[in-house]
Short mmCIF file of C-alpha atoms in Angstrom, two decimals:
data_model
loop_
_atom_site.label_atom_id
_atom_site.label_comp_id
_atom_site.label_asym_id
_atom_site.label_seq_id
_atom_site.Cartn_x
_atom_site.Cartn_y
_atom_site.Cartn_z
CA MET Z 28 48.28 20.41 -37.52
CA ASP Z 29 50.47 23.47 -36.58
CA LYS Z 30 52.75 24.01 -33.33
CA GLY Z 31 49.97 26.06 -31.26
CA ALA Z 32 47.19 23.55 -31.74
CA LYS Z 33 49.76 20.61 -30.42
CA LEU Z 34 51.02 22.81 -27.93
CA GLY Z 35 47.07 23.38 -26.70
CA LEU Z 36 46.35 19.53 -27.08
CA TYR Z 37 49.71 18.69 -24.69
CA ILE Z 38 48.47 21.37 -21.55
CA ILE Z 39 45.02 19.74 -22.12
CA GLY Z 40 46.42 16.28 -21.97
CA LEU Z 41 48.63 17.41 -18.84
CA VAL Z 42 45.67 19.09 -17.03
CA ILE Z 43 43.58 15.70 -17.48
CA MET Z 44 46.25 13.51 -16.31
CA VAL Z 45 46.99 15.80 -13.14
CA LEU Z 46 43.27 15.78 -12.43
CA ILE Z 47 43.40 12.20 -12.55
CA VAL Z 48 46.40 11.79 -10.33
CA VAL Z 49 44.71 14.02 -7.85
CA GLU Z 50 41.41 11.92 -7.71
CA ILE Z 51 43.02 8.76 -7.32
CA ALA Z 52 45.18 9.77 -4.72
CA LYS Z 53 42.75 11.46 -2.71
CA PRO Z 54 41.34 9.72 0.69
CA LYS Z 55 38.09 7.86 -0.43
CA PRO Z 56 35.41 9.10 2.39
CA VAL Z 57 34.03 6.27 4.84
CA ASN Z 58 30.88 4.55 3.02
CA TRP Z 59 28.24 4.41 6.17
CA LYS Z 60 25.84 2.60 3.87
CA ASP Z 61 24.06 -0.37 5.30
CA SER Z 62 25.41 -3.46 3.81
CA TYR Z 63 25.86 -6.52 5.97
CA THR Z 64 27.01 -8.59 3.08
CA SER Z 65 30.12 -11.06 4.08
CA PHE Z 66 32.49 -9.58 1.16
CA ASP Z 67 32.08 -5.86 2.40
CA LYS Z 68 34.90 -4.56 4.49
CA ILE Z 69 33.00 -1.09 5.18
CA PRO Z 70 31.66 -0.09 8.43
CA LEU Z 71 28.39 -1.44 8.27
CA GLY Z 72 29.32 -4.92 6.67
CA CYS Z 73 29.78 -8.38 7.83
CA TYR Z 74 33.11 -9.27 6.63
CA VAL Z 75 34.84 -9.74 9.62
CA LEU Z 76 31.77 -11.86 11.35
CA ARG Z 77 31.54 -14.17 8.36
CA GLU Z 78 35.41 -14.70 8.86
CA GLU Z 79 35.18 -15.12 12.37
CA LEU Z 80 32.32 -18.15 11.66
CA ASN Z 81 35.36 -19.92 9.80
CA GLU Z 82 37.17 -20.52 13.01
CA PHE Z 83 34.17 -22.66 14.30
CA PRO Z 84 34.54 -26.74 13.26
CA ASN Z 85 30.81 -26.86 12.21
CA GLN Z 86 30.33 -26.17 8.30
CA VAL Z 87 29.69 -22.72 7.08
CA GLN Z 88 27.86 -22.64 3.58
CA ASP Z 89 27.39 -19.08 1.93
CA VAL Z 90 24.08 -18.92 -0.32
CA ASP Z 91 23.14 -16.38 -3.07
CA VAL Z 92 19.52 -17.12 -3.57
CA ASN Z 93 16.29 -16.55 -1.70
CA ILE Z 94 14.81 -18.70 0.74
CA THR Z 95 12.29 -20.87 -1.53
CA ASN Z 96 15.40 -21.82 -3.96
CA ASN Z 97 17.79 -22.36 -0.62
CA PRO Z 98 18.74 -26.14 -1.40
CA TYR Z 99 20.60 -26.12 1.95
CA LEU Z 100 16.93 -25.91 3.64
CA GLN Z 101 16.11 -28.75 2.18
CA ASP Z 102 18.59 -30.97 3.72
CA SER Z 103 17.07 -33.43 6.57
CA THR Z 104 19.94 -35.60 7.17
CA LYS Z 105 21.56 -32.61 9.82
CA ARG Z 106 20.78 -29.92 11.83
CA GLN Z 107 21.28 -26.58 10.49
CA SER Z 108 21.39 -22.87 11.60
CA LEU Z 109 20.29 -20.21 9.13
CA ILE Z 110 21.56 -16.77 9.75
CA MET Z 111 19.97 -13.80 8.37
CA ILE Z 112 21.29 -10.08 8.86
CA ASN Z 113 20.21 -6.86 7.29
CA ASN Z 114 18.66 -3.57 8.03
CA TYR Z 115 15.41 -4.70 7.19
CA PHE Z 116 13.19 -7.80 6.52
CA TYR Z 117 9.98 -8.92 4.66
CA PHE Z 118 8.71 -12.26 3.98
CA ASP Z 119 5.83 -12.97 1.89
CA GLU Z 120 3.64 -16.20 2.30
CA THR Z 121 5.78 -18.34 0.36
CA GLU Z 122 8.98 -17.07 2.04
CA THR Z 123 7.56 -17.90 5.37
CA ASN Z 124 6.18 -21.29 4.43
CA ALA Z 125 10.04 -22.24 3.50
CA LEU Z 126 11.16 -21.02 6.64
CA LEU Z 127 8.66 -22.84 9.10
CA ASP Z 128 9.02 -25.85 7.28
CA PHE Z 129 12.91 -25.78 7.58
CA VAL Z 130 12.48 -25.07 11.41
CA ALA Z 131 9.72 -27.62 11.82
CA ARG Z 132 12.15 -30.42 11.01
CA GLY Z 133 14.38 -29.26 13.85
CA ASN Z 134 16.52 -26.65 12.78
CA ASP Z 135 17.19 -22.73 14.00
CA VAL Z 136 16.81 -19.39 12.14
CA PHE Z 137 18.81 -16.49 13.59
CA ILE Z 138 17.31 -13.31 12.17
CA SER Z 139 18.67 -9.87 12.84
CA GLY Z 140 16.91 -6.85 11.56
CA MET Z 141 15.72 -3.41 12.85
CA ASN Z 142 12.57 -3.59 10.76
CA ILE Z 143 11.02 -7.51 10.61
CA SER Z 144 7.76 -7.89 8.93
CA GLY Z 145 5.16 -9.90 6.48
CA TYR Z 146 3.66 -13.16 7.01
CA LEU Z 147 6.48 -14.70 9.67
CA ASN Z 148 5.38 -12.05 12.10
CA ASP Z 149 1.53 -12.82 11.82
CA THR Z 150 2.44 -16.50 12.31
CA LEU Z 151 4.61 -15.76 15.18
CA LYS Z 152 2.50 -13.41 16.77
CA ILE Z 153 5.27 -10.52 17.14
CA ASP Z 154 5.39 -7.13 16.39
CA ILE Z 155 8.82 -4.94 15.71
CA GLN Z 156 8.87 -1.36 16.42
CA ARG Z 157 11.44 1.00 15.34
CA ALA Z 158 12.54 4.02 17.13
CA TYR Z 159 13.83 6.51 14.56
CA GLY Z 160 16.96 8.88 15.58
CA ASN Z 161 20.08 9.76 14.72
CA THR Z 162 22.36 6.99 13.95
CA MET Z 163 25.57 8.14 14.50
CA ALA Z 164 24.95 9.68 18.07
CA THR Z 165 22.47 7.15 19.75
CA ASN Z 166 23.53 6.12 23.30
CA ILE Z 167 21.70 2.52 23.58
CA LEU Z 168 22.29 -0.33 26.22
CA ASN Z 169 21.98 -4.04 25.05
CA THR Z 170 21.52 -6.45 27.62
CA LEU Z 171 21.64 -10.31 27.70
CA SER Z 172 19.24 -12.01 29.71
CA ASN Z 173 21.22 -15.13 30.16
CA ARG Z 174 23.22 -15.09 33.45
CA GLN Z 175 26.37 -17.12 31.78
CA ILE Z 176 26.34 -14.53 29.45
CA ALA Z 177 25.18 -11.33 30.78
CA LYS Z 178 28.53 -10.02 31.16
CA ASP Z 179 29.01 -9.71 27.35
CA SER Z 180 25.92 -6.91 27.56
CA VAL Z 181 26.76 -3.88 25.34
CA HIS Z 182 27.07 -0.21 25.49
CA PHE Z 183 26.36 1.29 22.26
CA THR Z 184 27.54 5.05 21.90
CA THR Z 185 27.72 5.23 18.11
CA VAL Z 186 26.20 4.05 14.82
CA VAL Z 187 23.26 2.17 16.10
CA GLU Z 188 19.55 2.87 16.20
CA ASN Z 189 17.18 1.44 18.48
CA SER Z 190 14.51 -1.19 17.67
CA MET Z 191 12.40 -3.16 19.87
CA ILE Z 192 9.86 -5.89 20.00
CA SER Z 193 6.71 -4.20 21.15
CA SER Z 194 4.35 -7.26 21.19
CA ILE Z 195 4.49 -10.97 21.71
CA ASP Z 196 3.14 -14.70 22.30
CA THR Z 197 3.92 -14.73 26.11
CA LEU Z 198 3.08 -18.59 25.95
CA GLN Z 199 5.51 -19.21 23.23
CA THR Z 200 8.44 -16.53 23.77
CA VAL Z 201 11.58 -16.83 25.46
CA ALA Z 202 13.09 -13.52 26.20
CA LEU Z 203 16.81 -13.23 25.55
CA GLY Z 204 18.08 -9.88 25.59
CA TYR Z 205 16.72 -6.05 26.28
CA THR Z 206 17.47 -2.94 24.63
CA GLN Z 207 17.45 0.31 26.48
CA ASP Z 208 17.51 4.09 25.24
CA LEU Z 209 19.22 5.87 27.64
CA THR Z 210 18.81 8.93 25.70
CA LYS Z 211 15.22 9.03 27.19
CA ASP Z 212 14.47 10.11 30.50
CA ASP Z 213 12.42 7.22 31.69
CA GLU Z 214 15.06 4.63 30.40
CA GLU Z 215 12.32 2.44 29.60
CA VAL Z 216 13.54 -1.52 29.09
CA GLU Z 217 12.34 -3.00 25.77
CA LEU Z 218 12.81 -6.57 24.87
CA ASN Z 219 14.91 -6.91 21.62
CA PHE Z 220 15.93 -10.43 21.49
CA VAL Z 221 13.56 -13.88 21.91
CA LYS Z 222 13.41 -17.48 20.88
CA ILE Z 223 10.44 -18.66 19.50
CA PRO Z 224 10.23 -22.63 19.56
CA PHE Z 225 8.22 -23.91 16.49
CA GLY Z 226 7.13 -27.39 15.49
CA ASN Z 227 8.13 -30.77 17.52
CA GLN Z 228 11.61 -30.97 16.55
CA LYS Z 229 13.23 -28.47 19.15
CA GLY Z 230 13.76 -26.13 16.43
CA ALA Z 231 13.32 -22.40 17.00
CA PHE Z 232 13.44 -18.74 15.48
CA TYR Z 233 15.65 -16.32 17.12
CA LEU Z 234 14.83 -12.82 16.33
CA HIS Z 235 16.98 -10.03 17.23
CA THR Z 236 16.52 -6.35 16.45
CA ASN Z 237 20.23 -4.69 16.37
CA PRO Z 238 21.82 -5.57 13.19
CA TYR Z 239 24.46 -3.10 13.83
CA ALA Z 240 25.83 -5.29 16.51
CA PHE Z 241 27.33 -7.74 13.84
CA SER Z 242 28.78 -5.01 11.80
CA ASN Z 243 32.50 -4.59 11.05
CA TYR Z 244 32.46 -1.43 12.92
CA HIS Z 245 31.21 -2.70 16.52
CA ILE Z 246 33.00 -5.95 16.03
CA LEU Z 247 36.36 -4.41 15.77
CA ASN Z 248 35.30 -1.65 18.44
CA GLY Z 249 35.22 -3.96 21.52
CA ASN Z 250 31.89 -5.26 21.00
CA LYS Z 251 32.93 -8.66 19.95
CA ALA Z 252 31.88 -10.43 23.24
CA TYR Z 253 28.21 -9.53 22.42
CA ALA Z 254 27.93 -10.69 18.90
CA SER Z 255 29.62 -13.79 19.69
CA SER Z 256 27.11 -14.42 23.01
CA ALA Z 257 23.91 -13.68 20.58
CA LEU Z 258 24.87 -16.19 18.17
CA SER Z 259 25.97 -18.87 20.77
CA TYR Z 260 22.66 -19.93 20.84
CA ILE Z 261 23.09 -21.41 17.46
CA LEU Z 262 26.42 -22.30 16.62
CA ASP Z 263 26.35 -25.84 17.52
CA ASN Z 264 24.91 -26.79 14.18
CA ASP Z 265 26.15 -26.38 10.80
CA ILE Z 266 25.70 -22.61 9.62
CA ILE Z 267 23.91 -21.18 6.57
CA TRP Z 268 24.87 -17.84 6.03
CA ASP Z 269 22.80 -15.94 3.89
CA ASN Z 270 24.08 -13.62 1.16
CA TYR Z 271 20.60 -12.86 -0.57
CA TYR Z 272 18.71 -10.49 1.77
CA LYS Z 273 21.20 -7.98 2.08
CA ALA Z 274 20.83 -4.30 1.60
CA GLY Z 275 24.45 -4.09 -0.02
CA ARG Z 276 23.73 -7.11 -2.13
CA ARG Z 277 25.71 -6.59 -5.75
CA VAL Z 278 23.30 -7.01 -8.44
CA VAL Z 279 25.25 -6.78 -11.81
CA THR Z 280 22.83 -6.51 -14.86
CA THR Z 281 25.18 -5.10 -17.31
CA PRO Z 282 28.48 -5.03 -18.76
CA LEU Z 283 28.91 -1.44 -18.39
CA ARG Z 284 27.65 -1.23 -14.41
CA TYR Z 285 30.48 -4.00 -13.53
CA VAL Z 286 33.03 -1.72 -15.42
CA LEU Z 287 32.18 1.42 -13.38
CA GLN Z 288 31.99 -0.58 -10.32
CA GLN Z 289 35.83 -1.02 -10.53
CA ASP Z 290 38.26 1.84 -10.21
CA ALA Z 291 40.78 1.16 -12.69
CA LEU Z 292 37.90 0.27 -15.74
CA LYS Z 293 36.08 3.39 -14.30
CA TRP Z 294 39.04 5.52 -15.15
CA ALA Z 295 39.69 4.21 -18.29
CA ILE Z 296 36.78 4.29 -20.00
CA TYR Z 297 36.44 7.79 -18.39
CA THR Z 298 39.80 9.00 -19.82
CA ALA Z 299 39.02 7.13 -23.21
CA ILE Z 300 35.57 9.31 -23.52
CA ILE Z 301 37.34 12.79 -22.46
CA SER Z 302 40.06 12.14 -25.04
CA LEU Z 303 37.81 11.08 -27.83
CA ILE Z 304 35.33 14.64 -26.94
CA ILE Z 305 38.89 16.30 -27.26
CA PHE Z 306 39.51 14.38 -30.72
CA ILE Z 307 35.93 15.54 -32.00
CA ILE Z 308 36.35 19.03 -30.95
CA PHE Z 309 39.44 19.93 -32.57
CA ARG Z 310 39.18 17.66 -35.63
CA GLY Z 311 35.59 18.24 -36.33
CA LYS Z 312 36.39 22.41 -36.20
CA ARG Z 313 38.39 21.34 -39.35
CA THR Z 314 36.54 18.98 -41.32
CA GLN Z 315 33.00 19.19 -40.38
CA ARG Z 316 30.71 22.04 -42.25
CA ILE Z 317 27.82 23.22 -40.46
CA ILE Z 318 24.47 21.26 -41.31
CA PRO Z 319 21.74 23.30 -41.67
CA VAL Z 320 18.73 22.69 -39.76
CA ILE Z 321 15.78 21.51 -41.61
CA GLN Z 322 12.22 22.17 -39.99
CA PRO Z 323 10.08 18.74 -40.42
CA LEU Z 324 6.93 19.02 -42.15
CA GLU Z 325 4.13 20.26 -40.02
CA ASN Z 326 1.61 17.79 -39.72
CA THR Z 327 -1.78 19.47 -40.22
CA SER Z 328 -4.11 16.34 -40.70
CA LEU Z 329 -5.91 17.14 -37.07
CA GLU Z 330 -6.58 20.40 -38.01
CA PHE Z 331 -7.85 19.49 -41.14
CA THR Z 332 -10.22 16.80 -39.83
CA LYS Z 333 -11.76 19.10 -37.13
CA THR Z 334 -12.35 22.06 -40.38
CA ILE Z 335 -14.07 19.21 -42.33
CA GLY Z 336 -15.91 17.79 -39.10
CA SER Z 337 -16.96 21.37 -38.62
CA LEU Z 338 -18.30 22.13 -41.84
CA TYR Z 339 -20.47 19.15 -41.77
CA PHE Z 340 -21.86 20.03 -38.60
CA GLN Z 341 -22.54 23.69 -39.42
CA HIS Z 342 -24.28 22.22 -42.49
CA LYS Z 343 -26.56 19.70 -40.00
CA ASP Z 344 -25.64 17.19 -42.50
CA TYR Z 345 -25.80 14.59 -39.75
CA THR Z 346 -26.75 11.56 -42.30
CA ASN Z 347 -23.41 12.09 -43.95
CA ILE Z 348 -21.59 12.29 -40.40
CA ILE Z 349 -23.32 9.06 -39.16
CA GLN Z 350 -22.49 7.20 -42.14
CA LYS Z 351 -18.91 8.26 -41.86
CA LYS Z 352 -18.40 7.15 -38.19
CA ILE Z 353 -19.98 3.73 -39.17
CA ILE Z 354 -17.46 3.24 -41.92
CA TYR Z 355 -14.55 4.19 -39.82
CA PHE Z 356 -15.72 1.77 -36.83
CA LEU Z 357 -16.57 -0.92 -39.23
CA GLU Z 358 -12.81 -0.45 -40.45
CA TYR Z 359 -11.80 -0.37 -37.45
CA ILE Z 360 -13.43 -3.48 -36.49
CA ARG Z 361 -11.64 -5.06 -39.79
CA THR Z 362 -8.18 -3.81 -39.09
CA ASN Z 363 -7.98 -4.73 -35.19
CA PHE Z 364 -10.02 -8.08 -35.12
CA TYR Z 365 -9.57 -9.31 -38.44
CA LEU Z 366 -13.50 -9.74 -39.15
CA ASN Z 367 -15.82 -9.43 -41.97
CA THR Z 368 -18.14 -6.76 -41.75
CA LEU Z 369 -20.39 -7.55 -44.59
CA GLU Z 370 -22.92 -9.23 -42.46
CA LEU Z 371 -23.78 -8.00 -39.33
CA ASN Z 372 -25.38 -11.04 -37.92
CA LYS Z 373 -25.79 -13.01 -34.86
CA LYS Z 374 -22.33 -14.80 -35.46
CA PHE Z 375 -20.71 -11.74 -36.12
CA VAL Z 376 -21.66 -10.14 -33.01
CA GLU Z 377 -20.52 -13.25 -30.97
CA ASN Z 378 -17.21 -12.96 -32.59
CA LEU Z 379 -16.71 -9.16 -32.15
CA ALA Z 380 -17.78 -10.07 -28.40
CA VAL Z 381 -14.91 -12.27 -27.98
CA LYS Z 382 -12.42 -10.82 -29.91
CA SER Z 383 -12.74 -7.46 -27.98
CA GLY Z 384 -13.24 -8.53 -24.92
CA LYS Z 385 -16.60 -6.70 -24.38
CA SER Z 386 -19.93 -8.41 -23.16
CA LEU Z 387 -22.39 -10.01 -25.40
CA GLU Z 388 -24.92 -7.54 -24.44
CA GLU Z 389 -22.79 -4.38 -24.80
CA THR Z 390 -21.54 -5.74 -28.18
CA LYS Z 391 -25.26 -6.30 -29.57
CA ASP Z 392 -26.17 -2.82 -28.61
CA ILE Z 393 -23.90 -1.20 -30.70
CA ILE Z 394 -24.26 -3.00 -33.73
CA HIS Z 395 -27.86 -3.32 -33.54
CA TYR Z 396 -28.19 0.61 -33.27
CA ILE Z 397 -26.01 0.64 -36.22
CA GLN Z 398 -28.49 -1.37 -38.10
CA TYR Z 399 -31.23 0.42 -36.88
CA LEU Z 400 -29.37 4.18 -38.30
CA ASN Z 401 -28.16 2.10 -41.67
CA ASN Z 402 -32.05 1.57 -42.42
CA LYS Z 403 -33.25 5.07 -41.26
CA ALA Z 404 -33.83 7.61 -44.10
CA ILE Z 405 -33.23 10.30 -41.87
CA HIS Z 406 -31.16 11.24 -39.01
CA THR Z 407 -31.39 13.62 -36.23
CA GLU Z 408 -28.69 15.52 -33.98
CA GLN Z 409 -29.67 13.25 -31.17
CA ASP Z 410 -29.09 10.01 -33.45
CA LEU Z 411 -25.50 11.02 -33.95
CA VAL Z 412 -24.64 12.09 -30.13
CA ASP Z 413 -25.81 8.67 -29.29
CA LEU Z 414 -23.94 6.98 -31.96
CA ASN Z 415 -20.92 8.55 -30.80
CA THR Z 416 -21.36 7.69 -27.33
CA LYS Z 417 -21.75 3.77 -27.81
CA ILE Z 418 -18.66 3.99 -30.13
CA GLU Z 419 -16.94 5.90 -27.79
CA ARG Z 420 -17.76 3.81 -24.67
CA PHE Z 421 -17.28 0.73 -26.68
CA LEU Z 422 -13.60 1.56 -27.67
CA ASN Z 423 -12.49 2.97 -24.43
CA SER Z 424 -14.45 0.86 -21.83
#
């Protein structure tokens, strides 16, 4: 390699290093994605809240599996409270039954989400309505109905969406909190926090429609008291913290995905790839000869088949075409269903119906028609059309 080529490589390497340093040194933009996980320190994570729960004397368990596989929900020796916070929830029938069984044994479930749907809503006779708007510039007032903690009501001016409980079972549901959109002229007050007792063991569901209140952003910006007061209904029990039903739950399925999530490993693999590309460009120009383009042989079997078919049809040799179609159809049966086609008897028809998944009547119809054509000396165009229709229907239905 001459001095000019070496100098060029050095310059390219220096430029790459400068770009990497600039990329690493520049400030990262704020990540405003919904997360609500206990390990995310971004504004809409729940790292701060999860750390605050450690200050309570009761035991706190983190669970990374769904409700039906949660071992702590099966513990009947003590009262527990399950905390679930996310932007939305959908509970299927199995998950709903697991929650209902957990609460029926005297435990509590606290669910905070802008949208809660599924079988649980039907059972508890509750509907959630979400007001779609500007997430970053909403003017929402959340109040608590209990006089002792009403002072902890909070006025959200940023980073919140309004969601309310539009329908409840008035005989069972207890109102715990309200929401009010101050950007609207009517300033209508709606429910956004309720208690729904369930079972005979004093267990209850606590449904709350403002998960933003429990995020790092609001707890660190003076709204900690509201989150604490909302959770005060269930903090007397041991806590089960859900880390599964989260928008920001990390799902690592491949080693490469893990590598790209780590900044150091990500830049290491990028540098290696760029270096490899540069090596190939400069080294390949000296040693790699031009590879000639060889056009693949054109497949003309379809055109040939069409030509032969047209030739037969123009000569109106229907008998010959019918015989070939029968031969190809029987070959298809032998190849795909492994049946002997020498004798097209009743046993053959029954076996073909079972293996092909077609009805016995449909199978019997096409086989009898083939036998009819085999015994016929002269065939017409209609015979050919009918045979083709039956075969196409049998193969494609």
